[in-house]
CSV table of C-alpha atoms in Angstrom, one decimal:
chain,number,residue,atom,x,y,z
L,29,MET,CA,105.3,276.1,133.2
L,30,ASP,CA,106.4,278.2,130.1
L,31,PRO,CA,110.1,278.8,129.5
L,32,THR,CA,109.8,282.6,130.2
L,33,THR,CA,108.4,282.1,133.7
L,34,LEU,CA,110.9,279.4,134.5
L,35,SER,CA,113.8,281.6,133.5
L,36,TRP,CA,112.5,284.5,135.6
L,37,LEU,CA,112.3,282.3,138.7
L,38,HIS,CA,116.0,281.6,138.4
L,39,SER,CA,117.0,285.1,137.4
L,40,PRO,CA,118.6,287.9,139.7
L,41,ALA,CA,115.4,290.0,139.2
L,42,LYS,CA,113.3,287.5,141.1
L,43,SER,CA,115.8,287.5,144.0
L,44,THR,CA,115.8,291.3,144.1
L,45,TRP,CA,112.0,291.4,144.1
L,46,SER,CA,111.7,288.9,146.9
L,47,ALA,CA,114.2,290.7,149.0
L,48,SER,CA,112.3,294.1,148.6
L,49,THR,CA,108.9,292.7,149.4
L,50,SER,CA,110.1,290.6,152.3
L,51,ASN,CA,111.3,293.7,154.0
L,52,ILE,CA,107.8,295.1,154.0
L,53,TYR,CA,106.3,292.0,155.4
L,54,THR,CA,108.9,291.8,158.2
L,55,LEU,CA,108.5,295.4,159.5
L,56,PRO,CA,108.3,295.5,163.3
L,57,ILE,CA,105.0,295.9,165.0
L,58,GLU,CA,106.0,299.2,166.4
L,59,LEU,CA,106.1,300.6,162.9
L,60,LEU,CA,103.1,298.8,161.4
L,61,CYS,CA,100.7,299.6,164.2
L,62,PRO,CA,100.8,303.4,163.8
L,63,ILE,CA,100.4,303.0,160.0
L,64,PHE,CA,97.4,300.7,160.5
L,65,LEU,CA,95.9,303.0,163.1
L,66,TYR,CA,96.2,305.9,160.6
L,67,LEU,CA,94.4,303.9,157.9
L,68,TYR,CA,91.8,302.8,160.5
L,69,LYS,CA,90.9,306.3,161.5
L,70,ASP,CA,90.7,307.5,157.9
L,71,PRO,CA,87.0,308.8,157.5
L,72,ALA,CA,87.1,307.6,153.9
L,73,LYS,CA,87.3,304.0,155.0
L,74,HIS,CA,84.1,302.4,156.0
L,75,ALA,CA,82.9,298.9,156.8
L,76,THR,CA,81.3,296.6,154.2
L,77,ASN,CA,77.9,295.1,154.7
L,78,GLY,CA,78.3,291.8,156.5
L,79,LEU,CA,79.5,290.7,159.9
L,80,ARG,CA,82.3,288.7,158.5
L,81,ASN,CA,83.7,291.7,156.6
L,82,THR,CA,82.9,294.6,159.0
L,83,HIS,CA,86.4,295.6,159.7
L,84,LYS,CA,87.8,298.6,158.0
L,85,LEU,CA,91.2,297.0,157.5
L,86,THR,CA,90.0,293.8,155.9
L,87,PHE,CA,92.2,294.6,152.9
L,88,ILE,CA,95.2,294.8,155.3
L,89,MET,CA,94.4,291.4,156.9
L,90,LEU,CA,94.2,289.8,153.5
L,91,VAL,CA,97.9,290.7,152.7
L,92,CYS,CA,99.5,288.1,154.9
L,93,LYS,CA,99.1,286.2,158.2
L,94,HIS,CA,101.6,288.4,160.0
L,95,TRP,CA,99.6,291.6,159.3
L,96,LYS,CA,96.3,289.8,160.0
L,97,ASP,CA,97.6,288.8,163.5
L,98,ILE,CA,98.7,292.3,164.2
L,99,VAL,CA,95.3,293.7,163.4
L,100,GLU,CA,93.4,291.1,165.4
L,101,CYS,CA,95.6,291.5,168.5
L,102,THR,CA,95.6,295.3,168.6
L,103,PRO,CA,92.5,296.6,170.6
L,104,THR,CA,92.7,300.1,169.3
L,105,LEU,CA,92.0,298.7,165.8
L,106,TRP,CA,88.6,297.3,167.0
L,107,THR,CA,87.0,300.4,168.5
L,108,ASP,CA,84.6,300.9,165.5
L,109,ILE,CA,82.2,298.0,165.4
L,110,TRP,CA,79.6,297.7,162.6
L,111,LEU,CA,77.0,295.0,162.9
L,112,GLY,CA,75.6,294.5,159.5
L,113,ARG,CA,74.4,291.0,158.6
L,114,GLY,CA,73.4,288.4,161.1
L,115,PRO,CA,72.8,284.7,160.3
L,116,VAL,CA,70.3,284.0,157.5
L,117,LEU,CA,69.6,280.5,158.7
L,118,THR,CA,68.4,279.8,162.3
L,119,ASP,CA,70.9,276.9,162.8
L,120,ALA,CA,73.8,279.4,162.2
L,121,ARG,CA,72.8,281.5,165.2
L,122,ASP,CA,75.2,280.0,167.8
L,123,GLY,CA,78.2,280.5,165.5
L,124,TRP,CA,77.2,284.0,164.8
L,125,ILE,CA,76.9,284.8,168.5
L,126,THR,CA,80.4,283.3,169.0
L,127,ARG,CA,81.8,285.5,166.3
L,128,LEU,CA,80.0,288.5,167.8
L,129,GLU,CA,81.5,287.9,171.2
L,130,ALA,CA,85.0,287.6,169.7
L,131,LEU,CA,84.4,290.8,167.8
L,132,PHE,CA,83.8,292.8,171.0
L,133,GLU,CA,86.5,291.0,173.0
L,134,ARG,CA,89.2,292.1,170.5
L,135,SER,CA,88.6,295.8,171.6
L,136,GLY,CA,89.5,294.9,175.2
L,137,THR,CA,88.0,297.5,177.6
L,138,ILE,CA,88.5,300.7,175.6
L,139,PRO,CA,85.6,302.9,174.4
L,140,LEU,CA,83.5,301.8,171.4
L,141,ASN,CA,81.8,303.3,168.4
L,142,LEU,CA,78.9,301.0,167.6
L,143,THR,CA,76.7,300.9,164.5
L,144,ILE,CA,73.8,298.5,164.3
L,145,THR,CA,71.8,297.8,161.2
L,146,LEU,CA,68.5,296.7,162.7
L,147,GLY,CA,67.1,295.0,159.6
L,148,PHE,CA,69.8,292.3,159.7
L,149,VAL,CA,70.8,292.0,163.4
L,150,ASP,CA,68.3,290.3,165.6
L,151,LEU,CA,68.5,292.3,168.9
L,152,GLU,CA,66.8,289.4,170.8
L,153,ASP,CA,69.7,287.1,169.8
L,154,ALA,CA,72.4,289.7,170.3
L,155,ARG,CA,70.8,291.3,173.5
L,156,LYS,CA,73.0,289.5,176.1
L,157,VAL,CA,76.3,290.3,174.3
L,158,LEU,CA,75.2,293.9,173.6
L,159,LEU,CA,74.2,294.7,177.1
L,160,HIS,CA,77.6,293.6,178.4
L,161,HIS,CA,79.4,296.0,176.1
L,162,LEU,CA,77.0,298.9,175.7
L,163,PRO,CA,78.5,300.7,178.8
L,164,ARG,CA,81.7,301.1,176.8
L,165,CYS,CA,80.0,302.9,173.9
L,166,GLN,CA,80.9,306.5,173.3
L,167,THR,CA,78.9,306.6,170.0
L,168,LEU,CA,75.8,304.5,169.1
L,169,VAL,CA,74.1,304.5,165.8
L,170,LEU,CA,70.9,302.6,164.9
L,171,GLN,CA,70.3,302.6,161.2
L,172,PRO,CA,67.8,300.9,158.8
L,173,SER,CA,68.6,298.2,156.3
L,174,GLU,CA,70.0,299.2,152.9
L,175,VAL,CA,68.3,297.9,149.7
L,176,HIS,CA,69.7,294.5,148.7
L,177,THR,CA,69.4,292.5,145.5
L,178,ASP,CA,69.9,289.2,147.4
L,179,TRP,CA,66.3,287.8,147.5
L,180,ALA,CA,67.2,285.4,150.4
L,181,LEU,CA,68.4,288.2,152.5
L,182,SER,CA,65.5,290.6,151.7
L,183,THR,CA,63.0,287.9,152.7
L,184,LYS,CA,64.8,287.4,156.0
L,185,ARG,CA,64.9,291.1,156.9
L,186,LEU,CA,64.0,291.6,160.5
L,187,HIS,CA,61.4,293.9,162.1
L,188,GLN,CA,62.5,294.7,165.6
L,189,ARG,CA,59.9,295.4,168.3
L,190,VAL,CA,59.8,298.8,170.1
L,191,SER,CA,60.1,297.1,173.4
L,192,THR,CA,63.3,295.4,172.4
L,193,VAL,CA,64.9,298.6,171.3
L,194,HIS,CA,63.7,300.3,174.5
L,195,ASP,CA,65.3,297.5,176.5
L,196,ILE,CA,68.6,297.9,174.8
L,197,LEU,CA,68.6,301.7,175.2
L,198,SER,CA,67.7,301.4,178.9
L,199,SER,CA,71.2,300.1,179.5
L,200,PRO,CA,73.5,302.5,181.4
L,201,PHE,CA,75.8,304.6,179.1
L,202,PRO,CA,78.3,306.2,181.4
L,203,ILE,CA,80.6,307.5,178.6
L,204,LEU,CA,78.1,307.8,175.7
L,205,GLN,CA,78.5,311.1,173.9
L,206,LYS,CA,76.5,310.7,170.7
L,207,ILE,CA,73.4,308.6,169.8
L,208,LEU,CA,71.8,308.7,166.3
L,209,ILE,CA,68.6,306.8,165.5
L,210,ASP,CA,67.9,306.9,161.8
L,211,PRO,CA,64.4,306.4,160.3
L,212,ILE,CA,63.7,302.7,161.2
L,213,TYR,CA,60.7,300.5,160.9
L,214,LEU,CA,59.7,298.9,164.2
L,215,LYS,CA,56.9,296.7,165.3
L,216,VAL,CA,54.6,298.8,167.4
L,217,GLU,CA,53.1,297.0,170.4
L,218,THR,CA,49.7,298.3,171.5
L,219,ASN,CA,50.3,297.5,175.1
L,220,TYR,CA,53.8,299.0,175.2
L,221,GLY,CA,54.7,302.7,175.6
L,222,GLY,CA,56.0,305.2,178.0
L,223,PRO,CA,59.1,307.5,178.1
L,224,LEU,CA,62.6,306.3,177.4
L,225,GLN,CA,65.1,308.2,179.5
L,226,LEU,CA,68.8,307.5,178.6
L,227,ASP,CA,71.0,307.0,181.6
L,228,ALA,CA,73.9,308.9,179.9
L,229,PRO,CA,75.3,311.7,182.0
L,230,ASN,CA,77.9,312.7,179.4
L,231,LEU,CA,75.6,312.6,176.4
L,232,ARG,CA,76.2,315.6,174.1
L,233,PHE,CA,74.4,314.7,170.9
L,234,LEU,CA,70.9,313.1,170.8
L,235,SER,CA,69.1,312.7,167.5
L,236,SER,CA,66.2,310.4,166.7
L,237,TYR,CA,64.4,310.4,163.3
L,238,SER,CA,62.1,307.5,164.2
L,239,PRO,CA,58.7,308.4,165.6
L,240,HIS,CA,58.7,305.1,167.4
L,241,ILE,CA,61.7,305.9,169.5
L,242,ILE,CA,61.6,309.3,171.2
L,243,PRO,CA,64.4,309.2,173.8
L,244,PHE,CA,65.3,311.9,176.3
L,245,VAL,CA,68.1,312.3,178.7
L,246,LYS,CA,67.8,311.3,182.3
L,247,ALA,CA,68.0,314.4,184.5
L,248,TYR,CA,70.2,314.4,187.6
L,249,GLY,CA,70.1,316.4,190.8
L,250,SER,CA,67.6,318.9,192.2
L,251,PRO,CA,66.3,320.8,190.4
L,252,PRO,CA,66.6,318.2,187.6
L,253,ALA,CA,69.2,319.0,185.0
L,254,HIS,CA,71.5,317.6,182.4
L,255,ASP,CA,74.6,319.7,181.9
L,256,CYS,CA,76.2,318.1,178.9
L,257,LEU,CA,73.5,317.8,176.2
L,258,GLU,CA,74.3,320.2,173.4
L,259,SER,CA,72.1,319.0,170.5
L,260,PHE,CA,68.6,317.5,170.7
L,261,SER,CA,66.5,316.4,167.6
L,262,ILE,CA,63.3,314.4,167.6
L,263,VAL,CA,60.6,313.4,165.1
L,264,GLY,CA,57.2,313.2,166.9
L,265,GLY,CA,55.3,311.5,164.1
L,266,TRP,CA,52.3,313.7,165.1
L,267,GLY,CA,51.9,311.6,168.3
L,268,ASN,CA,51.8,313.0,171.9
L,269,VAL,CA,55.4,313.8,172.4
L,270,MET,CA,54.7,315.2,175.9
L,271,GLU,CA,54.1,311.6,177.1
L,272,MET,CA,57.7,310.9,176.3
L,273,LEU,CA,59.2,313.9,178.1
L,274,PRO,CA,59.5,314.6,181.8
L,275,LEU,CA,56.5,315.9,183.6
L,276,THR,CA,58.6,318.5,185.4
L,277,ARG,CA,60.8,321.3,184.0
L,278,VAL,CA,64.3,320.1,183.1
L,279,ALA,CA,67.3,322.4,182.9
L,280,LEU,CA,69.5,322.0,179.8
L,281,PRO,CA,72.1,324.7,180.3
L,282,GLY,CA,74.5,323.3,177.7
L,283,LEU,CA,71.9,322.9,174.9
L,284,ARG,CA,72.8,324.9,171.8
L,285,SER,CA,70.7,323.2,169.1
L,286,LEU,CA,67.1,322.0,169.2
L,287,SER,CA,65.2,320.5,166.3
L,288,LEU,CA,61.5,319.5,166.5
L,289,THR,CA,59.7,317.7,163.6
L,290,GLN,CA,56.1,316.5,163.1
L,291,THR,CA,54.8,317.6,166.5
L,292,GLU,CA,52.0,319.8,167.7
L,293,ASP,CA,53.6,320.2,171.1
L,294,LEU,CA,56.0,323.1,170.3
L,295,TRP,CA,54.9,325.4,173.0
L,296,ASN,CA,54.6,322.7,175.6
L,297,ILE,CA,58.1,321.5,174.8
L,298,LEU,CA,59.6,325.0,175.1
L,299,GLN,CA,57.8,325.3,178.4
L,300,VAL,CA,59.2,322.0,179.8
L,301,LEU,CA,62.8,322.4,178.6
L,302,GLU,CA,64.8,325.2,180.2
L,303,THR,CA,67.3,326.2,177.5
L,304,PRO,CA,68.9,329.5,178.5
L,305,ASN,CA,71.8,329.1,176.1
L,306,LEU,CA,69.9,327.8,173.0
L,307,GLU,CA,71.4,329.2,169.8
L,308,CYS,CA,69.7,327.3,167.0
L,309,LEU,CA,66.0,326.3,166.8
L,310,VAL,CA,64.5,324.3,163.9
L,311,VAL,CA,60.7,323.9,163.8
L,312,ASP,CA,59.5,321.5,161.0
L,313,CYS,CA,55.8,321.1,161.8
L,314,GLY,CA,54.1,322.5,158.8
L,315,LEU,CA,50.9,320.5,159.1
L,316,ALA,CA,50.4,321.0,162.8
L,317,ASP,CA,47.1,322.1,164.1
L,318,TRP,CA,48.4,325.5,165.3
L,319,PRO,CA,46.3,327.4,167.8
L,320,GLU,CA,44.8,330.6,166.6
L,321,GLU,CA,46.2,332.3,169.7
L,322,VAL,CA,49.1,331.1,171.7
L,323,ASN,CA,48.3,331.1,175.4
L,324,THR,CA,51.1,328.9,176.7
L,325,PRO,CA,53.8,330.8,178.6
L,326,THR,CA,56.9,330.9,176.5
L,327,PRO,CA,60.4,331.7,177.7
L,328,VAL,CA,62.4,334.4,176.1
L,329,LEU,CA,65.3,332.9,174.1
L,330,ASN,CA,67.8,335.6,174.5
L,331,LYS,CA,70.8,333.6,173.2
L,332,LEU,CA,69.0,332.3,170.1
L,333,ARG,CA,70.8,333.4,166.9
L,334,LYS,CA,69.3,331.1,164.2
L,335,LEU,CA,65.7,330.2,163.7
L,336,SER,CA,64.4,327.9,160.9
L,337,TRP,CA,60.7,327.3,160.3
L,338,TYR,CA,59.5,324.8,157.7
L,339,THR,CA,56.0,325.5,156.4
L,340,ASP,CA,53.6,323.5,154.1
L,341,PRO,CA,51.1,324.7,151.4
L,342,ASP,CA,48.3,323.4,153.6
L,343,ALA,CA,49.4,325.1,156.8
L,344,THR,CA,46.8,327.0,158.7
L,345,ASP,CA,47.1,329.6,161.5
L,346,GLU,CA,50.9,329.8,161.2
L,347,GLY,CA,51.0,333.6,161.3
L,348,ALA,CA,50.1,334.0,164.9
L,349,ASN,CA,52.5,331.3,166.0
L,350,ILE,CA,55.4,332.7,164.1
L,351,HIS,CA,54.7,336.1,165.4
L,352,HIS,CA,54.6,334.8,169.0
L,353,LEU,CA,57.9,332.9,168.5
L,354,LEU,CA,59.7,335.9,167.0
L,355,GLN,CA,58.5,338.0,169.9
L,356,HIS,CA,60.5,335.7,172.2
L,357,CYS,CA,63.6,335.6,170.0
L,358,PRO,CA,64.8,339.2,170.2
L,359,ASN,CA,68.4,338.6,169.1
L,360,ILE,CA,68.2,336.2,166.1
L,361,GLU,CA,70.5,337.0,163.3
L,362,SER,CA,69.3,334.4,160.8
L,363,PHE,CA,65.7,333.4,160.0
L,364,SER,CA,64.7,330.8,157.5
L,365,TYR,CA,61.0,330.4,156.5
L,366,LEU,CA,61.1,327.5,153.9
L,367,SER,CA,58.8,324.9,152.5
L,368,ASN,CA,59.4,321.1,152.2
L,369,GLU,CA,57.0,321.0,149.3
L,370,ASP,CA,57.6,322.4,145.8
L,371,ALA,CA,54.3,324.3,145.6
L,372,ASP,CA,53.4,327.3,143.4
L,373,VAL,CA,51.2,328.8,146.1
L,374,LEU,CA,52.0,329.2,149.8
L,375,LEU,CA,49.4,330.6,152.1
L,376,LEU,CA,51.8,332.5,154.1
L,377,ALA,CA,54.1,334.0,151.5
L,378,LEU,CA,56.0,336.5,153.8
L,379,PRO,CA,55.7,336.5,157.6
L,380,ASP,CA,54.1,339.9,158.4
L,381,PRO,CA,56.1,340.4,161.6
L,382,LEU,CA,59.2,341.1,159.4
L,383,THR,CA,57.7,344.3,158.1
L,384,GLU,CA,56.4,345.7,161.3
L,385,THR,CA,58.0,348.9,162.4
L,386,ARG,CA,58.2,351.1,165.4
L,387,ASP,CA,59.5,354.7,165.0
L,388,GLY,CA,60.8,353.8,161.6
L,389,SER,CA,62.8,350.7,162.9
L,390,PRO,CA,61.9,347.0,162.8
L,391,ARG,CA,59.8,346.1,165.8
L,392,LEU,CA,60.9,342.5,165.9
L,393,CYS,CA,64.3,341.0,165.5
L,394,PRO,CA,66.3,344.2,164.8
L,395,LYS,CA,69.6,342.3,164.6
L,396,LEU,CA,68.4,340.1,161.7
L,397,ARG,CA,71.2,339.8,159.1
L,398,ARG,CA,70.3,336.7,157.0
L,399,LEU,CA,66.9,335.9,155.7
L,400,HIS,CA,65.8,332.8,153.7
L,401,LEU,CA,62.2,332.9,152.4
L,402,ALA,CA,60.0,330.3,150.8
L,403,TYR,CA,58.1,332.6,148.5
L,404,ALA,CA,58.2,336.4,148.0
L,405,SER,CA,58.2,339.0,145.2
L,406,PHE,CA,61.2,341.3,144.4
L,407,GLU,CA,59.1,344.2,145.6
L,408,GLN,CA,58.6,342.6,149.0
L,409,VAL,CA,62.3,342.0,149.2
L,410,ARG,CA,63.0,345.7,148.3
L,411,GLU,CA,60.6,346.7,151.1
L,412,LEU,CA,62.4,344.5,153.6
L,413,VAL,CA,65.8,345.9,152.6
L,414,LEU,CA,64.5,349.4,153.1
L,415,ILE,CA,63.0,348.6,156.5
L,416,ARG,CA,65.9,346.5,157.7
L,417,PRO,CA,69.3,348.1,156.8
L,418,ALA,CA,71.1,345.5,158.9
L,419,LEU,CA,70.2,342.8,156.4
L,420,GLU,CA,73.3,341.3,154.6
L,421,TYR,CA,71.8,338.3,152.8
L,422,VAL,CA,68.4,337.4,151.4
L,423,SER,CA,67.4,334.3,149.4
L,424,LEU,CA,64.2,333.1,147.9
L,425,GLN,CA,63.3,329.4,147.6
L,426,ARG,CA,60.7,330.4,145.0
L,427,ARG,CA,59.8,333.8,143.5
L,428,LYS,CA,56.3,334.9,142.6
L,429,PRO,CA,55.2,334.4,139.0
L,430,GLU,CA,55.1,338.1,138.5
L,431,ASP,CA,58.9,338.1,138.7
L,432,THR,CA,59.3,335.4,136.0
L,433,VAL,CA,59.5,337.6,133.0
L,434,THR,CA,57.4,336.4,130.1
L,435,ARG,CA,56.4,339.8,128.7
L,436,SER,CA,58.2,342.7,127.1
L,437,GLN,CA,61.8,343.6,127.0
L,438,ALA,CA,61.0,346.7,128.9
L,439,VAL,CA,59.5,344.7,131.8
L,440,TRP,CA,62.6,342.6,131.8
L,441,HIS,CA,64.8,345.7,132.0
L,442,GLU,CA,62.7,346.9,135.0
L,443,LYS,CA,63.2,343.6,136.8
L,444,VAL,CA,66.9,343.6,136.1
L,445,ASP,CA,67.2,347.0,137.6
L,446,LEU,CA,65.3,346.0,140.7
L,447,VAL,CA,67.5,343.0,141.2
L,448,ARG,CA,70.6,345.2,140.7
L,449,TRP,CA,69.4,347.7,143.3
L,450,ILE,CA,68.7,344.9,145.8
L,451,ARG,CA,72.1,343.4,145.2
L,452,SER,CA,73.7,346.8,145.8
L,453,LYS,CA,72.4,346.6,149.3
L,454,VAL,CA,72.5,342.9,150.2
L,455,GLU,CA,73.7,339.6,148.8
L,456,PHE,CA,70.6,338.3,147.0
L,457,GLU,CA,69.8,334.9,145.6
L,458,PHE,CA,66.7,333.4,144.0
L,459,ASP,CA,65.7,330.4,142.0
L,460,ARG,CA,66.8,330.3,138.3
L,461,ASP,CA,63.8,329.4,136.1
L,462,ARG,CA,64.9,328.9,132.5
L,463,LYS,CA,61.9,326.8,131.3
L,464,TYR,CA,60.4,329.7,129.3
L,465,VAL,CA,61.5,329.6,125.6
L,466,GLY,CA,62.5,332.9,124.0
L,467,VAL,CA,62.8,334.8,127.3
L,468,PRO,CA,66.0,336.8,128.0
L,469,SER,CA,68.5,335.2,130.3
L,470,ASP,CA,66.1,335.2,133.3
L,471,LEU,CA,67.0,338.5,135.0
L,472,GLU,CA,70.7,338.0,134.7
L,473,GLU,CA,72.5,341.3,134.5
L,474,ALA,CA,72.8,341.3,130.7
L,475,GLU,CA,74.0,343.8,128.2
L,476,GLY,CA,71.6,346.4,127.1
L,477,ALA,CA,69.7,346.7,130.4
L,478,SER,CA,68.9,350.3,131.1
L,479,GLY,CA,67.4,352.1,134.0
L,480,ILE,CA,68.5,352.3,137.7
L,481,LEU,CA,66.8,352.7,141.0
L,482,ASP,CA,67.5,355.7,143.2
L,483,SER,CA,68.3,355.5,146.9
L,484,GLU,CA,64.6,355.2,147.8
L,485,GLY,CA,64.1,352.2,145.5
L,486,SER,CA,62.1,354.1,142.9
L,487,SER,CA,62.7,353.4,139.2
L,488,LYS,CA,64.3,356.1,137.1
L,489,SER,CA,65.0,355.6,133.3
L,490,LEU,CA,68.3,356.5,131.9
L,491,VAL,CA,66.9,356.8,128.4
């Protein structure tokens, strides 16, 4: 040991430092537990990837044995369980199951928030332990594996069977409030299928982004109903979603948000689900084989305030279907017609129903205030603003080429004036395309722009 270190160990400074730090380590449990619980509930803290390091307070447990014992013996500090990495080797399975049981036992009997990474947790191995504790779950998340650089782990990545996941989710969930199924790869069994109804009477949020797992809530009473569900999202994967839903009409009086993706059963779903208080509807089915004429009886969604429809450049027969839906949404205030593809040409540039009038007023959706369009010209926006004085906000995902100025300065001035007039009536946003060299600052309100539009939207020169 060098002389400097030796002298410090015998100095008063060392005694003072030891006394100050020992006071921290010997704080009573009554003071440490609230502090640890505050750190545990911090949303910025998250579990690391690995069953041995899944706890949010691992950095606390590494400080000293006293703090480690406090964390391990406090059930409220074990309510968020993240199952990340199971055993890589088969002979380590028994030890992993033992640690898994200890992990759940530390939470006692209080409600759990459980996240399972399916790629590294063998549900067959963990099934018995999970089924014992799933009734305590208030939140359940099934997520895919993250990308790993560890070759040994990547080659051991598991592909769960659909039947196994169905079996796990068939467990009773008396207090479950939220279930989220991220896009996950599953082994599809040709001889396995059928609906998956969650026995979760208190479920409020149900979202599945996996076309292999399309769960629905179990209805109770007569007529069948589920009173608690508020948000429901599914990805159909272009399969027959109706095979996964109840055969009879189900009342969902609490449902506020509904999102349907990759399904051709929009009208059948709206017919089966009774949603009198639905406020937000998302339809992301751009490539669906839409009927040329909608004959399915459709309920009037009087409470709907926000409608989002995602199109595709190859979409066909959308117009009649959008028109039919808008007819049954008389009170929407926000309508989004957007594209998931960055295409220069969209077949349905501007839904015709928005420009229909009756006695000088909009025939459909007269309360519309916010409008998001995939593709339109400034002239079309001006027409909409004139027809719909209630509009407050308009945005374009892409504008037409005619509104990307590549010609004379005079044309640029004209476009600037048109944008100015629109913005004098509504908040207006559009894509900023600056790829053209030598063009003025792309319709920004720049110095030297002359001309103004009158109250009717006609251009008048000030020169």
